[in-house]
């Protein structure tokens, strides 16, 4: 990878007039030297924007795929300098400093760059060991009580490295979004499988901390993914493949690979540690052993509130042994997909109605989707009382514009959400936008006929191509453009808009553009 904007770091100057000087290296930290290999092979990222700060991320890894997961870094501390500027030549610095990257954290850094103006665009970069990182662009949220500019927000999920190229990430970056949401399955845990467009490093399913670190390094070495991270701040939540497919709380879907209880706990601990190390998350989201606090609310002025949910860590086990089936246990009142504590947290936050648009960023299909053989027990159809409590909860609290954003299913869907799924004429109380995947499930056949729409008349759109959804939020409407690429088995396909909907403020329901 060729680093960009190296010259601009010199032009900006770490101790430029009017800019805060970066602290000198201490004797316990390695001196920077350009003789060492380029350490920014995994790129840079930003995330978790609020009105005055944003998280800046990088991880030093000159040899990303080393088997020990340390990316070719020695067991020593390294000073990493950082800068934030209003221009990409860094002629005017608004924030700067130095942070120590440690071996214990795989030389990842999470800088909370504060003192920034609301609703403003910034550029950022790092320096370590005599080298400059690429330059990233980021953005802060509007001030509380203000709408700020209209927000272009893109979201996607499910990037299986082996099943295709990450062209979707590149196309998202080219749309110049103000923020990107990733709704889970950032990595896949499987071992290498022959006959794929490209292969995972490592023949076996990943289990150890070194395995997970190496897998993130392989994914983050991808130039298209790096472009998407450099284009905008990200807000992320995991799904299941960040640890193991179809896990439910602490319960495994199967016994492959064979693990003792202690080994399963160690696997979860390793997976969450590696997830935090590789995501632009705030320190408040740092894991504690085999758990990680990831459900959270991010305000975007009075334009929107992002309620980011964790639908894996706290759920009851899938009903009737999981799978697609007709299962009466799915109706039990004591079953919850987000868990009772998170349900209460969500409803309390929705009651505040601080944003025009209440956006629920989550992982699995929300609307009812029945077929002749039943429904997916891994989705909200397996936790129907939980879904009903949340939908009725936002109705009771006077939430005007709830929008559920969903990943997981590798297909694009759009649906109205209705008060009673047993009554086709029931009132519309919200809407769900389901993104397709970055690459999972390969190219797709391009089908657009909505499966089982006769049983589920609230379903309004379906497309089997890989892609993402680009939304534009204003105080009066949300526009959703479903974007798709024809192929991921080959690199570089163009993206096209295959369908667009509008939701008008205060008028639930998808309107075709």
Coordinates of C-alpha atoms in Angstrom, one line a residue:
X1 CA 0.0 0.0 0.0
X2 CA 1.3 3.5 -0.9
X3 CA 0.8 6.0 1.9
X4 CA -0.8 9.3 0.9
X5 CA -0.2 12.9 1.9
X6 CA 3.3 12.3 3.4
X7 CA 4.5 15.7 2.4
X8 CA 1.5 17.4 4.2
X9 CA 2.7 16.2 7.6
X10 CA 5.9 18.2 7.1
X11 CA 4.0 21.2 5.8
X12 CA 1.7 21.2 8.8
X13 CA 4.5 20.6 11.2
X14 CA 4.0 18.9 14.6
X15 CA 5.1 22.0 16.3
X16 CA 3.8 24.6 13.8
X17 CA 3.1 28.1 15.0
X18 CA -0.2 28.3 16.8
X19 CA -0.5 24.5 17.1
X20 CA -0.1 22.5 20.2
X21 CA 3.3 20.9 20.3
X22 CA 3.4 17.1 20.5
X23 CA 5.1 15.8 23.6
X24 CA 8.7 14.6 23.2
X25 CA 9.3 10.8 23.3
X26 CA 10.1 9.5 26.8
X27 CA 13.1 7.3 27.4
X28 CA 10.7 4.3 27.8
X29 CA 9.4 4.7 24.3
X30 CA 11.1 3.7 21.0
X31 CA 12.7 6.5 19.1
X32 CA 11.1 7.0 15.7
X33 CA 13.2 6.0 12.7
X34 CA 12.3 5.8 9.1
X35 CA 14.6 2.7 8.8
X36 CA 11.8 0.5 10.2
X37 CA 9.1 -0.9 7.8
X38 CA 6.0 1.1 7.1
X39 CA 3.7 0.4 10.1
X40 CA 0.3 1.7 8.8
X41 CA -0.5 -1.2 6.6
X42 CA -4.0 -1.5 8.2
X43 CA -4.9 2.1 7.4
X44 CA -6.7 4.6 9.7
X45 CA -10.2 5.1 10.9
X46 CA -12.5 7.4 12.9
X47 CA -15.8 6.8 14.7
X48 CA -18.3 7.5 17.4
X49 CA -18.7 11.2 16.5
X50 CA -20.4 13.6 18.9
X51 CA -20.7 17.4 18.8
X52 CA -17.2 18.1 20.0
X53 CA -15.1 15.0 19.5
X54 CA -14.4 11.9 17.5
X55 CA -12.4 8.7 18.0
X56 CA -9.3 8.4 15.8
X57 CA -7.9 4.8 15.3
X58 CA -4.9 3.1 13.9
X59 CA -3.0 -0.1 14.5
X60 CA 0.7 -0.5 13.8
X61 CA 1.4 -3.7 11.7
X62 CA 4.2 -3.7 9.2
X63 CA 3.7 -7.5 8.7
X64 CA -0.1 -7.9 9.1
X65 CA -0.3 -11.6 8.7
X66 CA 2.3 -12.8 11.1
X67 CA 1.1 -15.9 12.9
X68 CA 1.5 -14.4 16.4
X69 CA -1.1 -11.8 15.6
X70 CA 1.2 -8.9 16.5
X71 CA 1.6 -7.7 13.0
X72 CA 5.4 -7.8 13.0
X73 CA 5.7 -5.4 15.9
X74 CA 8.3 -6.0 18.7
X75 CA 7.3 -6.2 22.4
X76 CA 7.9 -2.6 23.1
X77 CA 6.0 0.6 23.4
X78 CA 5.8 3.0 20.4
X79 CA 4.9 6.7 20.4
X80 CA 2.2 7.5 17.9
X81 CA 1.6 11.2 17.1
X82 CA -1.7 12.4 15.8
X83 CA -3.1 15.6 14.2
X84 CA -6.5 17.0 13.3
X85 CA -6.8 19.8 10.8
X86 CA -9.5 21.7 8.9
X87 CA -7.7 21.0 5.6
X88 CA -6.0 18.0 4.1
X89 CA -2.6 19.8 3.9
X90 CA -2.7 20.3 7.7
X91 CA -1.8 24.0 7.4
X92 CA -4.0 24.8 10.4
X93 CA -4.0 22.3 13.3
X94 CA -7.0 22.3 15.7
X95 CA -5.9 19.3 17.8
X96 CA -2.7 17.2 18.2
X97 CA -1.0 15.0 20.6
X98 CA 0.9 11.8 21.2
X99 CA -0.3 8.4 22.5
X100 CA 1.5 5.2 23.3
X101 CA 0.8 2.0 21.3
X102 CA 1.5 -1.1 23.4
X103 CA 2.2 -4.7 22.5
X104 CA -0.6 -5.9 24.9
X105 CA -3.1 -4.0 22.7
X106 CA -1.6 -5.2 19.4
X107 CA -0.2 -1.6 19.0
X108 CA -3.7 -0.3 18.4
X109 CA -4.6 3.2 19.5
X110 CA -7.9 4.9 20.3
X111 CA -7.6 8.7 20.4
X112 CA -10.5 10.8 21.6
X113 CA -9.8 14.0 19.7
X114 CA -11.8 16.7 21.6
X115 CA -12.4 20.4 21.5
X116 CA -13.8 20.2 17.9
X117 CA -16.6 22.4 16.5
X118 CA -20.0 20.8 16.0
X119 CA -21.2 19.9 12.5
X120 CA -17.7 20.3 11.1
X121 CA -15.5 18.4 8.7
X122 CA -11.9 17.6 9.7
X123 CA -8.9 15.7 8.4
X124 CA -6.6 13.6 10.6
X125 CA -3.4 11.5 10.4
X126 CA -0.8 9.7 12.5
X127 CA 3.0 9.5 12.6
X128 CA 5.0 6.6 14.1
X129 CA 8.5 5.3 13.7
X130 CA 9.4 8.0 11.2
X131 CA 6.4 7.2 8.9
X132 CA 3.2 9.1 8.1
X133 CA -0.2 7.4 7.9
X134 CA -2.7 8.0 5.2
X135 CA -5.1 10.9 5.7
X136 CA -8.6 10.4 6.8
X137 CA -11.7 12.6 6.7
X138 CA -14.1 12.8 9.6
X139 CA -17.0 14.8 10.9
X140 CA -18.6 15.9 14.1
X141 CA -22.3 15.8 15.0
X142 CA -24.4 18.9 15.1
X143 CA -24.8 20.7 18.4
X144 CA -27.7 19.6 20.7
X145 CA -30.9 21.3 19.7
X146 CA -29.8 22.0 16.1
X147 CA -30.4 20.1 12.9
X148 CA -27.1 20.9 11.2
X149 CA -26.7 20.0 7.6
X150 CA -28.7 17.2 6.0
X151 CA -26.9 13.9 6.7
X152 CA -25.9 11.4 4.1
X153 CA -25.5 8.1 6.0
X154 CA -24.6 4.8 4.4
X155 CA -24.8 1.4 6.0
X156 CA -23.9 -2.2 5.2
X157 CA -23.0 -5.5 6.8
X158 CA -21.5 -9.0 6.2
X159 CA -18.1 -8.8 4.5
X160 CA -16.9 -12.3 3.9
X161 CA -13.4 -12.0 2.6
X162 CA -13.4 -15.3 0.7
X163 CA -16.8 -14.8 -1.0
X164 CA -15.9 -11.7 -3.0
X165 CA -14.0 -8.5 -3.3
X166 CA -14.9 -5.5 -1.1
X167 CA -16.0 -3.2 -4.0
X168 CA -19.1 -2.2 -2.0
X169 CA -16.8 -0.4 0.5
X170 CA -15.2 1.5 -2.3
X171 CA -18.5 2.6 -3.7
X172 CA -19.7 3.7 -0.3
X173 CA -16.6 5.9 0.1
X174 CA -17.2 7.5 -3.3
X175 CA -20.6 8.7 -2.1
X176 CA -18.9 10.9 0.4
X177 CA -21.2 10.0 3.3
X178 CA -21.2 12.0 6.6
X179 CA -21.3 8.8 8.6
X180 CA -21.1 5.0 7.9
X181 CA -22.8 2.3 10.0
X182 CA -21.6 -1.3 9.9
X183 CA -24.3 -3.7 11.3
X184 CA -22.2 -6.8 11.9
X185 CA -20.2 -9.6 10.5
X186 CA -17.2 -7.3 9.8
X187 CA -15.1 -10.5 9.7
X188 CA -15.9 -14.2 9.3
X189 CA -14.4 -16.8 11.6
X190 CA -14.1 -19.7 9.1
X191 CA -10.9 -21.3 7.9
X192 CA -9.8 -21.2 4.3
X193 CA -12.1 -22.8 1.7
X194 CA -10.7 -23.7 -1.7
X195 CA -12.4 -22.5 -4.9
X196 CA -13.2 -19.0 -3.6
X197 CA -12.2 -15.7 -5.2
X198 CA -9.7 -15.2 -2.4
X199 CA -8.7 -17.2 0.7
X200 CA -8.6 -16.6 4.4
X201 CA -5.2 -16.8 6.0
X202 CA -5.2 -20.0 8.0
X203 CA -6.7 -23.3 7.2
X204 CA -8.7 -23.7 10.5
X205 CA -11.5 -21.8 12.1
X206 CA -10.1 -19.0 14.3
X207 CA -10.3 -19.4 18.0
X208 CA -7.3 -17.7 19.8
X209 CA -6.5 -14.1 20.3
X210 CA -3.7 -14.4 17.7
X211 CA -6.1 -15.9 15.2
X212 CA -8.6 -13.1 15.6
X213 CA -6.0 -10.3 15.4
X214 CA -4.6 -11.9 12.3
X215 CA -8.0 -12.2 10.7
X216 CA -8.8 -8.5 11.4
X217 CA -5.4 -7.6 9.9
X218 CA -6.2 -9.5 6.7
X219 CA -9.5 -7.8 6.3
X220 CA -8.2 -4.3 7.2
X221 CA -5.4 -4.7 4.7
X222 CA -8.0 -4.5 1.9
X223 CA -7.7 -1.2 0.1
X224 CA -11.4 -0.8 -0.5
X225 CA -12.2 -1.3 3.2
X226 CA -9.5 1.2 4.1
X227 CA -11.0 3.7 1.7
X228 CA -14.4 3.5 3.4
X229 CA -12.8 3.9 6.8
X230 CA -10.9 7.0 5.6
X231 CA -13.9 8.6 4.0
X232 CA -16.1 9.1 7.1
X233 CA -16.6 8.2 10.8
X234 CA -18.0 4.8 11.5
X235 CA -20.5 3.6 14.0
X236 CA -20.2 -0.2 14.5
X237 CA -22.0 -3.1 16.1
X238 CA -21.0 -6.8 15.7
X239 CA -23.3 -9.7 14.9
X240 CA -22.3 -13.4 15.3
X241 CA -19.3 -14.1 13.0
X242 CA -17.1 -11.7 15.0
X243 CA -17.1 -14.7 17.4
X244 CA -19.0 -17.7 16.1
X245 CA -21.9 -18.3 13.8
X246 CA -25.4 -18.2 15.3
X247 CA -24.3 -17.9 18.9
X248 CA -27.0 -16.9 21.3
X249 CA -25.7 -15.2 24.5
X250 CA -23.3 -17.7 25.9
X251 CA -24.8 -20.6 24.0
X252 CA -23.0 -22.1 21.0
X253 CA -24.9 -23.1 17.9
X254 CA -23.0 -26.4 17.6
X255 CA -19.8 -28.0 19.0
X256 CA -17.5 -27.3 16.0
X257 CA -14.7 -26.8 16.8
X258 CA -14.8 -28.8 20.0
X259 CA -14.2 -26.5 23.0
X260 CA -14.5 -26.9 26.8
X261 CA -16.5 -24.4 28.7
X262 CA -13.3 -22.6 29.7
X263 CA -12.1 -22.6 26.1
X264 CA -15.4 -21.2 24.9
X265 CA -15.1 -18.4 27.5
X266 CA -11.5 -17.8 26.4
X267 CA -12.6 -17.6 22.7
X268 CA -15.3 -15.0 23.5
X269 CA -12.7 -13.0 25.5
X270 CA -10.2 -13.1 22.7
X271 CA -12.8 -12.2 20.1
X272 CA -14.1 -9.1 22.0
X273 CA -10.6 -8.0 22.7
X274 CA -9.6 -8.2 19.1
X275 CA -12.9 -6.5 18.0
X276 CA -12.2 -3.5 20.3
X277 CA -8.6 -3.3 19.2
X278 CA -9.6 -3.0 15.6
X279 CA -12.7 -0.7 15.8
X280 CA -12.8 3.1 16.3
X281 CA -14.7 2.8 19.6
X282 CA -14.6 4.9 22.7
X283 CA -12.9 3.7 25.9
X284 CA -16.4 3.2 27.3
X285 CA -16.9 0.3 24.9
X286 CA -13.7 -1.6 26.0
X287 CA -14.4 -5.2 26.8
X288 CA -14.3 -6.8 30.2
X289 CA -13.3 -10.5 29.8
X290 CA -16.0 -12.3 27.8
X291 CA -18.4 -9.3 27.7
X292 CA -18.4 -6.0 26.0
X293 CA -20.7 -2.9 26.5
X294 CA -21.8 -2.1 22.9
X295 CA -25.4 -1.0 23.0
X296 CA -25.4 2.8 23.1
X297 CA -27.1 5.9 21.9
X298 CA -25.4 8.5 19.7
X299 CA -27.2 11.8 19.2
X300 CA -27.0 13.6 15.9
X301 CA -28.2 17.0 17.1
X302 CA -32.0 17.1 16.9
X303 CA -31.9 15.6 13.4
X304 CA -31.5 12.0 14.6
X305 CA -30.7 9.6 17.4
X306 CA -28.8 6.4 16.6
X307 CA -29.8 3.6 19.0
X308 CA -27.2 0.9 18.4
X309 CA -28.3 -2.5 19.6
X310 CA -26.5 -5.7 20.5
X311 CA -28.8 -8.6 19.5
X312 CA -26.3 -11.4 20.2
X313 CA -24.8 -11.0 23.6
X314 CA -28.0 -11.0 25.8
X315 CA -30.6 -12.9 23.8
X316 CA -32.3 -16.1 24.9
X317 CA -31.4 -19.2 23.0
X318 CA -33.1 -19.6 19.6
X319 CA -36.5 -21.3 20.0
X320 CA -37.0 -24.9 19.0
X321 CA -33.4 -25.5 18.2
X322 CA -32.9 -22.6 15.8
X323 CA -33.5 -22.9 12.0
X324 CA -36.5 -22.0 9.9
X325 CA -39.6 -23.5 11.3
X326 CA -43.1 -23.1 12.8
X327 CA -42.5 -22.9 16.6
X328 CA -45.0 -21.8 19.2
X329 CA -42.2 -21.2 21.7
X330 CA -41.3 -18.1 19.7
X331 CA -44.4 -16.4 21.2
X332 CA -43.4 -16.9 24.8
X333 CA -43.5 -13.6 26.7
X334 CA -40.4 -14.3 28.7
X335 CA -38.2 -14.6 25.6
X336 CA -36.2 -11.5 24.6
X337 CA -33.8 -11.0 21.7
X338 CA -31.9 -7.9 23.1
X339 CA -32.4 -9.1 26.7
X340 CA -34.7 -7.4 29.3
X341 CA -32.2 -4.8 30.4
X342 CA -31.5 -3.7 26.9
X343 CA -35.2 -3.6 26.0
X344 CA -35.8 -1.2 29.0
X345 CA -32.8 0.9 28.0
X346 CA -34.1 1.2 24.4
X347 CA -37.6 2.2 25.4
X348 CA -36.3 4.7 28.0
X349 CA -34.2 6.3 25.3
X350 CA -37.0 6.3 22.7
X351 CA -39.2 8.1 25.3
X352 CA -36.8 11.1 25.2
X353 CA -37.6 11.9 21.6
X354 CA -34.5 14.0 21.2
X355 CA -34.1 13.4 17.5
X356 CA -36.6 13.8 14.6
X357 CA -35.5 10.3 13.4
X358 CA -35.1 7.5 15.9
X359 CA -32.8 5.0 14.1
X360 CA -32.3 1.5 15.5
X361 CA -29.1 0.1 14.2
X362 CA -29.3 -3.7 14.7
X363 CA -28.4 -7.0 13.2
X364 CA -31.3 -9.4 12.3
X365 CA -34.6 -9.2 10.4
X366 CA -37.2 -7.3 12.4
X367 CA -40.5 -7.4 10.4
X368 CA -42.5 -10.6 10.3
X369 CA -41.4 -12.8 7.4
X370 CA -43.3 -16.1 7.4
X371 CA -43.2 -18.8 4.7
X372 CA -45.0 -22.1 4.3
X373 CA -42.4 -23.7 6.5
X374 CA -42.4 -21.1 9.3
X375 CA -39.9 -18.4 10.1
X376 CA -36.3 -17.9 11.1
X377 CA -35.8 -18.6 14.7
X378 CA -32.6 -16.5 14.6
X379 CA -34.5 -13.3 13.7
X380 CA -37.1 -11.3 15.6
X381 CA -39.7 -13.9 14.4
X382 CA -38.1 -16.2 17.0
X383 CA -38.7 -13.5 19.7
X384 CA -42.2 -12.2 18.8
X385 CA -43.2 -10.9 22.2
X386 CA -40.0 -9.0 22.4
X387 CA -40.6 -7.3 19.1
X388 CA -44.2 -6.5 20.1
X389 CA -43.0 -4.9 23.3
X390 CA -40.6 -2.6 21.4
X391 CA -43.1 -1.7 18.7
X392 CA -45.9 -1.0 21.1
X393 CA -43.4 0.8 23.3
X394 CA -42.5 3.3 20.7
X395 CA -46.2 3.8 19.8
X396 CA -47.0 4.4 23.5
X397 CA -44.1 6.9 23.8
X398 CA -45.2 9.0 20.8
X399 CA -42.1 8.2 18.7
X400 CA -42.9 9.8 15.3
X401 CA -40.2 8.4 13.0
X402 CA -38.8 5.0 14.1
X403 CA -36.6 3.4 11.4
X404 CA -35.0 0.0 11.9
X405 CA -31.8 -0.7 10.1
X406 CA -30.8 -4.3 9.6
X407 CA -28.0 -6.5 8.3
X408 CA -27.4 -10.3 8.5
X409 CA -29.4 -11.8 5.6
X410 CA -27.2 -10.9 2.6
X411 CA -30.2 -9.6 0.6
X412 CA -31.7 -6.1 0.4
X413 CA -35.3 -5.8 1.7
X414 CA -37.6 -2.9 2.6
X415 CA -40.7 -3.3 4.8
X416 CA -43.4 -1.4 6.6
X417 CA -43.7 -2.3 10.3
X418 CA -47.3 -2.8 11.4
X419 CA -49.0 -2.9 14.8
X420 CA -50.4 -6.4 14.3
X421 CA -48.8 -8.8 11.9
X422 CA -51.9 -11.0 12.0
X423 CA -54.0 -8.3 10.5
X424 CA -52.9 -7.2 7.0
X425 CA -54.9 -4.0 7.4
X426 CA -53.2 -3.1 10.6
X427 CA -51.7 0.4 11.0
X428 CA -48.2 1.1 9.8
X429 CA -46.1 2.2 12.8
X430 CA -42.6 2.3 11.3
X431 CA -40.3 1.0 8.6
X432 CA -37.3 -1.3 8.2
X433 CA -34.5 -1.1 5.7
X434 CA -32.4 -4.2 5.3
X435 CA -29.0 -3.8 3.7
X436 CA -27.5 -6.5 1.5
X437 CA -24.0 -7.6 2.2
X438 CA -20.5 -6.4 1.1
X439 CA -19.6 -9.8 -0.3
X440 CA -21.3 -12.6 1.7
X441 CA -23.2 -15.0 -0.6
X442 CA -21.2 -14.0 -3.6
X443 CA -22.6 -12.3 -6.7
X444 CA -26.3 -13.1 -6.3
X445 CA -28.7 -13.7 -9.1
X446 CA -30.3 -10.2 -9.2
X447 CA -33.8 -11.5 -8.3
X448 CA -36.3 -8.8 -7.4
X449 CA -39.5 -10.8 -6.8
X450 CA -40.4 -10.5 -3.1
X451 CA -40.5 -14.0 -1.6
X452 CA -43.7 -14.9 0.2
X453 CA -45.2 -11.5 -0.2
X454 CA -48.7 -13.0 -0.1
X455 CA -48.2 -14.0 3.5
X456 CA -46.3 -10.8 4.4
X457 CA -47.9 -7.9 2.5
X458 CA -45.8 -5.3 4.5
X459 CA -42.7 -6.4 2.6
X460 CA -42.1 -3.8 -0.2
X461 CA -38.8 -4.6 -1.8
X462 CA -36.3 -7.4 -2.4
X463 CA -33.0 -7.6 -4.3
X464 CA -30.4 -10.4 -4.4
X465 CA -27.2 -8.4 -5.2
X466 CA -24.5 -7.3 -2.9
X467 CA -24.6 -3.7 -1.9
X468 CA -25.4 -1.0 0.7
X469 CA -28.1 1.5 1.5
X470 CA -27.5 5.3 1.2
X471 CA -29.8 7.4 3.2
X472 CA -30.3 11.2 3.2
X473 CA -31.8 12.6 6.4
X474 CA -33.4 16.0 6.6
X475 CA -35.9 17.5 9.1
X476 CA -38.7 16.7 6.7
X477 CA -37.9 13.3 5.1
X478 CA -35.5 10.4 4.9
X479 CA -34.6 9.1 1.4
X480 CA -33.2 5.6 1.1
X481 CA -31.3 4.5 -2.1
X482 CA -30.7 0.8 -2.4
X483 CA -27.3 0.5 -4.1
X484 CA -26.0 -2.7 -5.7
X485 CA -23.0 -4.0 -7.6
X486 CA -23.4 -6.7 -10.3
X487 CA -20.4 -8.8 -9.2
X488 CA -18.1 -9.2 -6.3
X489 CA -16.4 -12.3 -7.8
X490 CA -14.4 -9.8 -9.9
X491 CA -13.1 -6.5 -8.6
X492 CA -14.3 -3.0 -9.4
X493 CA -17.9 -3.3 -10.5
X494 CA -20.0 -0.1 -10.7
X495 CA -22.8 0.6 -8.2
X496 CA -26.3 1.4 -9.4
X497 CA -29.4 2.5 -7.5
X498 CA -31.9 -0.3 -7.9
X499 CA -34.7 1.2 -5.8
X500 CA -35.4 4.4 -3.8
X501 CA -38.0 5.1 -1.1
X502 CA -38.9 8.2 0.9
X503 CA -40.3 8.3 4.5
X504 CA -42.0 11.6 5.3
X505 CA -41.6 13.0 8.8
X506 CA -44.5 12.1 10.9
X507 CA -46.0 9.8 8.3
X508 CA -44.9 6.2 8.8
X509 CA -44.6 4.0 5.8
X510 CA -42.3 3.7 2.7
X511 CA -43.2 5.8 -0.3
X512 CA -41.8 4.8 -3.6
X513 CA -39.7 7.4 -5.4

